[in-house]
PDB file of C-alpha atoms in Angstrom:
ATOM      1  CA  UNK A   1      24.209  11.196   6.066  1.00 57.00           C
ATOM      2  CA  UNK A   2      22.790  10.026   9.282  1.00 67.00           C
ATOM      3  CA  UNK A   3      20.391   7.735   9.852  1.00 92.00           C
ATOM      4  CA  UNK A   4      19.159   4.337   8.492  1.00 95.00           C
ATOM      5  CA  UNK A   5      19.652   2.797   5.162  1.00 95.00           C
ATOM      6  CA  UNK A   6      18.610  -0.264   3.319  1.00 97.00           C
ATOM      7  CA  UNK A   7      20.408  -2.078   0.472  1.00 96.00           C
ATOM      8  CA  UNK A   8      19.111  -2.486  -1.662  1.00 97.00           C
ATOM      9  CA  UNK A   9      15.972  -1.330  -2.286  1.00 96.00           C
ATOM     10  CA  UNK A  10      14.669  -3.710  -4.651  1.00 97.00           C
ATOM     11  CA  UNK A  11      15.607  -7.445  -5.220  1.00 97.00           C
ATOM     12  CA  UNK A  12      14.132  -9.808  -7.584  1.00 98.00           C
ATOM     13  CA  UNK A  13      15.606 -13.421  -7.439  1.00 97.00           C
ATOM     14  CA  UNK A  14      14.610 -16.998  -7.995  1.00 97.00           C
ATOM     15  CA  UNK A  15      14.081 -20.217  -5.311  1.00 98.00           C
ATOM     16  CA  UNK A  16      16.842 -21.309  -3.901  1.00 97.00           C
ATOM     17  CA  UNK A  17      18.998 -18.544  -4.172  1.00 97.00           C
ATOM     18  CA  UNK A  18      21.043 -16.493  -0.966  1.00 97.00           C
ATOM     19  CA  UNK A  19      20.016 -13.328  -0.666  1.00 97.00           C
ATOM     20  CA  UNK A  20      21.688 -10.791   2.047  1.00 98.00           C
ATOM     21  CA  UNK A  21      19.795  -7.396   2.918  1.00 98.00           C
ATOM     22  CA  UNK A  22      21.855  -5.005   4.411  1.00 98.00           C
ATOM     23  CA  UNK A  23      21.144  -2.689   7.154  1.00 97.00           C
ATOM     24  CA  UNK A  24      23.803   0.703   8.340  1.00 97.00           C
ATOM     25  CA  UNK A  25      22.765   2.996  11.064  1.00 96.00           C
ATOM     26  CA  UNK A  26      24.942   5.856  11.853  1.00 94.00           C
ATOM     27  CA  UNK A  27      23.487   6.931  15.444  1.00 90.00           C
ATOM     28  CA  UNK A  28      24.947   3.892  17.300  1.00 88.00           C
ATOM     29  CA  UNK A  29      22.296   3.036  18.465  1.00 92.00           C
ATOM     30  CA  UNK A  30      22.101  -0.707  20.999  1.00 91.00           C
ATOM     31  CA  UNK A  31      19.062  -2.781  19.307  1.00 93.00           C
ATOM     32  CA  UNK A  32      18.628  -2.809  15.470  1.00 96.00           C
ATOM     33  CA  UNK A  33      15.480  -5.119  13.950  1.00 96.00           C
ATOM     34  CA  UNK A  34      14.671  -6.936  11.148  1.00 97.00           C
ATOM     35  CA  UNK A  35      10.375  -7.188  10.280  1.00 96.00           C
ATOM     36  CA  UNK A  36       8.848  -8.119   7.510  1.00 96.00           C
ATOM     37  CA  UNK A  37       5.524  -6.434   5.911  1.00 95.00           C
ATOM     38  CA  UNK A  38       3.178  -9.066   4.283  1.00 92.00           C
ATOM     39  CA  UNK A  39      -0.618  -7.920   3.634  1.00 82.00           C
ATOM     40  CA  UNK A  40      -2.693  -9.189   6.422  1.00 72.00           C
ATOM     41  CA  UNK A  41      -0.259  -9.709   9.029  1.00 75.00           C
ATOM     42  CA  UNK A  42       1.194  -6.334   9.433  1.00 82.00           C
ATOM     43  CA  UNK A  43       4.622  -5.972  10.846  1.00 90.00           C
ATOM     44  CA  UNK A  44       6.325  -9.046  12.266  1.00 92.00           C
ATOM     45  CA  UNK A  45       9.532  -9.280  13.974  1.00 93.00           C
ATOM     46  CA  UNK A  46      11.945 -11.659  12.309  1.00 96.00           C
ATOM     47  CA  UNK A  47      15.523 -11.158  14.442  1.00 96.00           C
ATOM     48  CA  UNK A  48      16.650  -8.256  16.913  1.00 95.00           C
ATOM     49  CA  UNK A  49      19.998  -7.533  18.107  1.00 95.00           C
ATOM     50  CA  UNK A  50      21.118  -5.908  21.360  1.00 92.00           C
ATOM     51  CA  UNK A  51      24.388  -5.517  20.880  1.00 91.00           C
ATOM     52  CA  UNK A  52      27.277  -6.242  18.076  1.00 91.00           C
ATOM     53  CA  UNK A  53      27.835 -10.487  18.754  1.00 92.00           C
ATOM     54  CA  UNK A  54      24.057 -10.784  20.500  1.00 93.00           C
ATOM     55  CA  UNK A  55      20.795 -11.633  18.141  1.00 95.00           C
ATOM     56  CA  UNK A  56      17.589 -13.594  18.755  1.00 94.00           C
ATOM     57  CA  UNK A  57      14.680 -14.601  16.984  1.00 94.00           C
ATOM     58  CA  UNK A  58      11.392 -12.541  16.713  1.00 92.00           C
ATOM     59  CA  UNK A  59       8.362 -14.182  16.187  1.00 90.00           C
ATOM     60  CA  UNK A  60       9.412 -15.837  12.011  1.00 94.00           C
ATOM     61  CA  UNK A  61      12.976 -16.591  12.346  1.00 96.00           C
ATOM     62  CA  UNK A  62      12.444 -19.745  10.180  1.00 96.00           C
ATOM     63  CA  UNK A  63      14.418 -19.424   6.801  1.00 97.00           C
ATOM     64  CA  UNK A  64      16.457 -16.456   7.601  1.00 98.00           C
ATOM     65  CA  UNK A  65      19.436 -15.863   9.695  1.00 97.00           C
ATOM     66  CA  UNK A  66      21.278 -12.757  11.031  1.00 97.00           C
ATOM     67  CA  UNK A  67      25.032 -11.360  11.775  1.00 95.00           C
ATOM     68  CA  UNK A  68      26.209  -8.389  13.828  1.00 96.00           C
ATOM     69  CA  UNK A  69      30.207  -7.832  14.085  1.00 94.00           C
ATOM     70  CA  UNK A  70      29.538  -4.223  13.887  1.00 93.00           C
ATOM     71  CA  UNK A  71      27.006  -1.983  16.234  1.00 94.00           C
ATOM     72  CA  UNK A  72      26.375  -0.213  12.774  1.00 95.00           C
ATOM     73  CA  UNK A  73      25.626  -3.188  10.543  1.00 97.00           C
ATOM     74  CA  UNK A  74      22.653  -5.631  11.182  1.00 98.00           C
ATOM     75  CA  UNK A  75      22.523  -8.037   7.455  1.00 98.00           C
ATOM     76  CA  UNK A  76      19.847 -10.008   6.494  1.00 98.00           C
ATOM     77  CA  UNK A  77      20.586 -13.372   4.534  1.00 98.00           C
ATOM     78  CA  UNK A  78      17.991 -15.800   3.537  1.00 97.00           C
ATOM     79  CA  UNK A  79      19.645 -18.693   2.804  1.00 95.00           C
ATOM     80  CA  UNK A  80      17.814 -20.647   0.254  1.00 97.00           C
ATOM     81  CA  UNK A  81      14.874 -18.131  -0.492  1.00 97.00           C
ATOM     82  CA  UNK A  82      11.096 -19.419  -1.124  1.00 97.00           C
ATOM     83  CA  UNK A  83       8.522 -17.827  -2.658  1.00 97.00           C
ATOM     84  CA  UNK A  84       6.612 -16.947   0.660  1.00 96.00           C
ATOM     85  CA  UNK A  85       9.612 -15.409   1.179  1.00 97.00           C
ATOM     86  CA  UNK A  86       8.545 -12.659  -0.900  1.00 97.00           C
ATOM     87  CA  UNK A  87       8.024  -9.395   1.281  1.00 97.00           C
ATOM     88  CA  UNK A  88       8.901  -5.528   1.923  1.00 96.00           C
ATOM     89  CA  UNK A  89      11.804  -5.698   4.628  1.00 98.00           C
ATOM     90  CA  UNK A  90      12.050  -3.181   6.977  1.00 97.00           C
ATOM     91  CA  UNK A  91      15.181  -2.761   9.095  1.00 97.00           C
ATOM     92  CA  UNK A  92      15.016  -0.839  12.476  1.00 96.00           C
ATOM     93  CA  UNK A  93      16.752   0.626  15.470  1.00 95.00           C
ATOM     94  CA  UNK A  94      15.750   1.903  18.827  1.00 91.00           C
ATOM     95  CA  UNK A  95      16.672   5.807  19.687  1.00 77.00           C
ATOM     96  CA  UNK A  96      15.006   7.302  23.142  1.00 71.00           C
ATOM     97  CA  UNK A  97      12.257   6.588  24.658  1.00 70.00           C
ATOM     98  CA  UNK A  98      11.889   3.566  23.342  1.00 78.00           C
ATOM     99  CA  UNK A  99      10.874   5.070  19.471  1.00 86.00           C
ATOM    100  CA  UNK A 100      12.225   2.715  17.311  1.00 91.00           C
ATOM    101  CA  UNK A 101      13.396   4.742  13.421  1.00 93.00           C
ATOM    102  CA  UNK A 102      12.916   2.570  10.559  1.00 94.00           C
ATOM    103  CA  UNK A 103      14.934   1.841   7.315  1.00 95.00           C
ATOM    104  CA  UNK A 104      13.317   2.904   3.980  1.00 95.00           C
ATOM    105  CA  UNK A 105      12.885  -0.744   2.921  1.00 95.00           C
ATOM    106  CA  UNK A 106      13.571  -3.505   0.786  1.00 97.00           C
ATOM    107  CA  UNK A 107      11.411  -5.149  -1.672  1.00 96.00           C
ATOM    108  CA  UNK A 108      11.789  -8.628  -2.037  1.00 97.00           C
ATOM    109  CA  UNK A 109      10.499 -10.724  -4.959  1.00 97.00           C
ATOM    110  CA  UNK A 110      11.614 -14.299  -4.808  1.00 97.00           C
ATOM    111  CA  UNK A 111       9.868 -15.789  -8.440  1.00 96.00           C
TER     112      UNK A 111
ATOM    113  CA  UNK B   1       0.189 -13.307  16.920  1.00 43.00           C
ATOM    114  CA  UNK B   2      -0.920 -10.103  16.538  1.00 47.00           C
ATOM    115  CA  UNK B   3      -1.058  -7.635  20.338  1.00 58.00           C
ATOM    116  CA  UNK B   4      -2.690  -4.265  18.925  1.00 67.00           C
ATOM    117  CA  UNK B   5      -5.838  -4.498  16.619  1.00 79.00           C
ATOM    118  CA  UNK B   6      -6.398  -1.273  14.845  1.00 83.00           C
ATOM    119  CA  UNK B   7     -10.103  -0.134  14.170  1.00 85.00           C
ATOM    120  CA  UNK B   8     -11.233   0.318  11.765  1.00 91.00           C
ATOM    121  CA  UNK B   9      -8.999  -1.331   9.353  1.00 90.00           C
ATOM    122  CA  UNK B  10      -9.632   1.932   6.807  1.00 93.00           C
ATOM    123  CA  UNK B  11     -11.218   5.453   7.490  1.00 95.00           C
ATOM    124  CA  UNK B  12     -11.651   7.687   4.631  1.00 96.00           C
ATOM    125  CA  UNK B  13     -12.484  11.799   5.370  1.00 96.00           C
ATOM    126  CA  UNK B  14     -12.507  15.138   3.399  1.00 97.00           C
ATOM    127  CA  UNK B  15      -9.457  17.769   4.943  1.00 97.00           C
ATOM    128  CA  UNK B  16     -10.755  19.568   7.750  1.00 97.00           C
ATOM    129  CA  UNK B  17     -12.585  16.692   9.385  1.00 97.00           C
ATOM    130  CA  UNK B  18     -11.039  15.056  12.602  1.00 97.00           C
ATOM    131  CA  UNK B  19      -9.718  10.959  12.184  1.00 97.00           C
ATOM    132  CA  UNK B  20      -9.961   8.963  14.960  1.00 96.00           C
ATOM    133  CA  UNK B  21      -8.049   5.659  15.254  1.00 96.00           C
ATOM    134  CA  UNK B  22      -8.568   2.656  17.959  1.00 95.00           C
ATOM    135  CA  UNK B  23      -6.277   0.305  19.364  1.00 94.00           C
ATOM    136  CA  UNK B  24      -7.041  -2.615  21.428  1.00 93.00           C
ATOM    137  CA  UNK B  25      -4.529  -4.729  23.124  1.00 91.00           C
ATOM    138  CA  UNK B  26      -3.952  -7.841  24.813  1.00 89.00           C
ATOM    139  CA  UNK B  27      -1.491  -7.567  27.698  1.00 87.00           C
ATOM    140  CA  UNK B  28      -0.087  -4.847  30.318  1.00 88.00           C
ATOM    141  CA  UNK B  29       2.180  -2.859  28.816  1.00 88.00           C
ATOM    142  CA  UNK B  30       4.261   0.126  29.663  1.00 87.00           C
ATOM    143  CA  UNK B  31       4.078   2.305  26.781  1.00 89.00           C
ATOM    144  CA  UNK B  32       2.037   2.498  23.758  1.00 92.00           C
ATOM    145  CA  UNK B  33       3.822   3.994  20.623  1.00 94.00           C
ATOM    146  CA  UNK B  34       1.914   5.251  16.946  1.00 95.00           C
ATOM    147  CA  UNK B  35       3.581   5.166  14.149  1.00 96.00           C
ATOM    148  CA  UNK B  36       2.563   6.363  10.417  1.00 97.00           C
ATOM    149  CA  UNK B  37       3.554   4.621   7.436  1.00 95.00           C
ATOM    150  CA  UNK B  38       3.588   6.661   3.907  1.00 94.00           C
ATOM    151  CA  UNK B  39       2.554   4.324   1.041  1.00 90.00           C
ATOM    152  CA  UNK B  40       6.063   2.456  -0.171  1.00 86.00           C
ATOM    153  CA  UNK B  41       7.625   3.827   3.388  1.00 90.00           C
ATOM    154  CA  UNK B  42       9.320   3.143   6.276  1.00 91.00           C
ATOM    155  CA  UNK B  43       7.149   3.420   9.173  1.00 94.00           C
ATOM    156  CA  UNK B  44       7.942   6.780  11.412  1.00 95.00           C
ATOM    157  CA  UNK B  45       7.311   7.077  14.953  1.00 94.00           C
ATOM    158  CA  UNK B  46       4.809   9.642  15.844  1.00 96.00           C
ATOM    159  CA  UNK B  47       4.028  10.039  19.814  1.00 95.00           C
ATOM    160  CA  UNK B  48       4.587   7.475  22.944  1.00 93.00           C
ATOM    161  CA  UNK B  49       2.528   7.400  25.947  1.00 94.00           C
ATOM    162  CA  UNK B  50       3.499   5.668  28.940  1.00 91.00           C
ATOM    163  CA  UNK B  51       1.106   3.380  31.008  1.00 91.00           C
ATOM    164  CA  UNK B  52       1.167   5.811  33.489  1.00 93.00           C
ATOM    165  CA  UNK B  53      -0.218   8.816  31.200  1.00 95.00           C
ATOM    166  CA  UNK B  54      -3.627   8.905  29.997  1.00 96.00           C
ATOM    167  CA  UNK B  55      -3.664  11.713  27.135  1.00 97.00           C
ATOM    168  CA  UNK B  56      -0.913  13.084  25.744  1.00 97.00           C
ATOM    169  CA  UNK B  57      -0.597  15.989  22.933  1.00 96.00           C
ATOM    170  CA  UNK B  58       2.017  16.752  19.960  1.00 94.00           C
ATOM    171  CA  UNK B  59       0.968  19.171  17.539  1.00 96.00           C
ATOM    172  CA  UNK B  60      -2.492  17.908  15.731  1.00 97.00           C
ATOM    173  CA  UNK B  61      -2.392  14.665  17.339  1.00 97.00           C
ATOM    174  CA  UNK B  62      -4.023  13.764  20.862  1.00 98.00           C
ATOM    175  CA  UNK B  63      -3.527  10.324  21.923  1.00 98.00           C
ATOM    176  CA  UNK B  64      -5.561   8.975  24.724  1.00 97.00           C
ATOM    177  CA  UNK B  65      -4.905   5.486  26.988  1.00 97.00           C
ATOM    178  CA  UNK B  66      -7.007   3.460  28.903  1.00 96.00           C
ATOM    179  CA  UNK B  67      -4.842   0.465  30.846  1.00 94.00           C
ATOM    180  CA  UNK B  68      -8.486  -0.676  32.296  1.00 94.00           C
ATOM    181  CA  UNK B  69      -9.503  -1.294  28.924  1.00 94.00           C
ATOM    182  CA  UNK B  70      -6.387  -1.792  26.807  1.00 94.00           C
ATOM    183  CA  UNK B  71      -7.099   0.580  24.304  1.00 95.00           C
ATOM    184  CA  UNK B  72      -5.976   3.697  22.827  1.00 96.00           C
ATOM    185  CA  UNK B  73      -6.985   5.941  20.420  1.00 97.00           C
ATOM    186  CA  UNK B  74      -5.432   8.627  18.035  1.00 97.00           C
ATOM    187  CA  UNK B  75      -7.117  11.627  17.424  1.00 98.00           C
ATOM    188  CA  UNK B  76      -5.778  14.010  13.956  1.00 97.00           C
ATOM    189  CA  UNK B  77      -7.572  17.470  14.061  1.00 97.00           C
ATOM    190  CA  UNK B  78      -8.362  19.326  11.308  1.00 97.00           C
ATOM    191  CA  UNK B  79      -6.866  16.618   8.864  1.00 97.00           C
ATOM    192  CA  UNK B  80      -4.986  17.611   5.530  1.00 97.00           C
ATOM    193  CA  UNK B  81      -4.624  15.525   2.233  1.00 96.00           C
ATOM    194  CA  UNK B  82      -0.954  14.887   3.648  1.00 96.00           C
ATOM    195  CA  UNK B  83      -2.359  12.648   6.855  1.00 97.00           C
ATOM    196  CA  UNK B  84      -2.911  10.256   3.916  1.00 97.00           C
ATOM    197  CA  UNK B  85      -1.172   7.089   5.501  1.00 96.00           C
ATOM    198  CA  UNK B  86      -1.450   3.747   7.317  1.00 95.00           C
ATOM    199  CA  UNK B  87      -1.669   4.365  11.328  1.00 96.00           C
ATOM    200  CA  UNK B  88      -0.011   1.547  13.434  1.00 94.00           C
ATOM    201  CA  UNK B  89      -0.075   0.990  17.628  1.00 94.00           C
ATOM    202  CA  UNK B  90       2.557  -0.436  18.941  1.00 92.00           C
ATOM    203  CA  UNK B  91       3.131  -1.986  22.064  1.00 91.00           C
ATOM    204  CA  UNK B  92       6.374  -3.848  24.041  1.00 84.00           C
ATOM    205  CA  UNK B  93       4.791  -5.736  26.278  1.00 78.00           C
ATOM    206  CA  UNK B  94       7.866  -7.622  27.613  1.00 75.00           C
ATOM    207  CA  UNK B  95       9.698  -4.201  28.192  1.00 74.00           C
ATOM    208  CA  UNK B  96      12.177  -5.727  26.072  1.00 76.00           C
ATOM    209  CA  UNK B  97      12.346  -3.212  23.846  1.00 77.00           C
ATOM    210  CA  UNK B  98      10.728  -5.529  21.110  1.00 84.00           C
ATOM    211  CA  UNK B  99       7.484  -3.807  19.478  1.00 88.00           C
ATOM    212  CA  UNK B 100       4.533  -5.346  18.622  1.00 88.00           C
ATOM    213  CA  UNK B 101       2.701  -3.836  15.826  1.00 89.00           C
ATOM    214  CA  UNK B 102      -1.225  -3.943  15.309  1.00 87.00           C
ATOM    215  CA  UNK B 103      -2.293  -4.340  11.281  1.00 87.00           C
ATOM    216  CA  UNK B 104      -3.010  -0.716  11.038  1.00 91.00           C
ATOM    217  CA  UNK B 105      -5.545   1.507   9.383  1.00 94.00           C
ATOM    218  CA  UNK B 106      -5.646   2.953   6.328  1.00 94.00           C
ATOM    219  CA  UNK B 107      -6.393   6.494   6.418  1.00 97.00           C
ATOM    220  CA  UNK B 108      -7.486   8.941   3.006  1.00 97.00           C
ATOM    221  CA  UNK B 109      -8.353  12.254   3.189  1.00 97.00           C
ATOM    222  CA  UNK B 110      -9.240  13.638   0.320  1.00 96.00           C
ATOM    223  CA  UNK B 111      -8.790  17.640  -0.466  1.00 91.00           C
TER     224      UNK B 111
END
């Protein structure tokens, strides 16, 4: 199917822990994003991509860190997760026009 | 930091009635994007209008832009229960194809 998908959906896990969120869009499109969702803040931008082999940080990089080998594939991994960690996920990537299409989302619960 | 502040933060109406949305903004920009956001959804990109435009149409929306003021403001006519959602500006003020996202408002209608 095309378009955007998140994996997975849903992810409880404790302190400490690495936890990878994946990311697949089929339209090839250039930039994919990474935001998180907290209450009160909105969206903020954690990494972007350009291109497969080019990411930088958004605005809260701190704590997470990002991978593209593939145009298609943008992973999340947090690599000792906290408990402020805890967050909806939203992956994106940019079409025409500038519209970016978002991911359905992942849940995060870090206890 | 946050560049688009969405008034008012919640907006409740009964179907039929027209919803009107604000944006405010901090910097020049060269497009203005809304998106809507379905409770436990990614966010989905509704109309664009470029700094150069000052009202644009699409269906039951009108969106209106004032660069002098840096504000915008989305108009839904004739709302249905189904325009239930969270409303976000968004803005790429580095035309780097990074979006900045206001906090959004919450919008009920109720049948």
């Amino acid at each position: 199917d095309a378009g955007i998908t998140q994996s997975p959906r849903y992810k409880i896990t404790e302190t400490g822990r690495q936890v990878t969120l994946m990311c697949h869009q089929t339209w090839s499109h250039s930039y994919m994003f990474w935001y998180r969702q907290d209450l009160g803040h909105g969206l903020r931008l954690i990494y972007y991509s350009a291109a497969a082999d080019i990411t930088d940080k958004g605005e809260v990089p701190d704590g997470y860190v990002v991978s593209r080998s593939k145009t298609e594939n943008f992973p999340l991994t947090l690599e000792s997760a906290t408990r402020s960690q805890t967050s909806v996920y939203f992956c994106a990537s940019t079409g025409e026009l500038d519209t970016q299409y978002f991911g359905p989302g992942t849940r995060l619960t870090v206890l | 930091s946050q560049q688009g502040e969405e008034d008012p933060q919640a907006l409740s109406i009964q179907e039929g009635e027209n919803a009107t949305m604000n944006c405010s903004y901090k910097t020049s920009i060269n497009n203005l994007q809304w998106y809507r956001q379905n409770s436990g959804r990614g966010l989905v990109h509704l109309i664009l209008i470029r700094s150069n435009e000052r009202e644009k149409h699409s269906g039951r929306l009108r969106v209106t832009l004032d660069t002098s003021k840096k504000s915008s403001s989305l108009l839904i006519t004739a709302s249905r229960a189904a325009d239930t959602a969270s409303y976000f500006c968004a803005t790429d003020p580095d035309n780097t194809d990074k979006l900045i996202f206001g906090t959004g408002t919450r919008l009920q209608v109720f049948p």
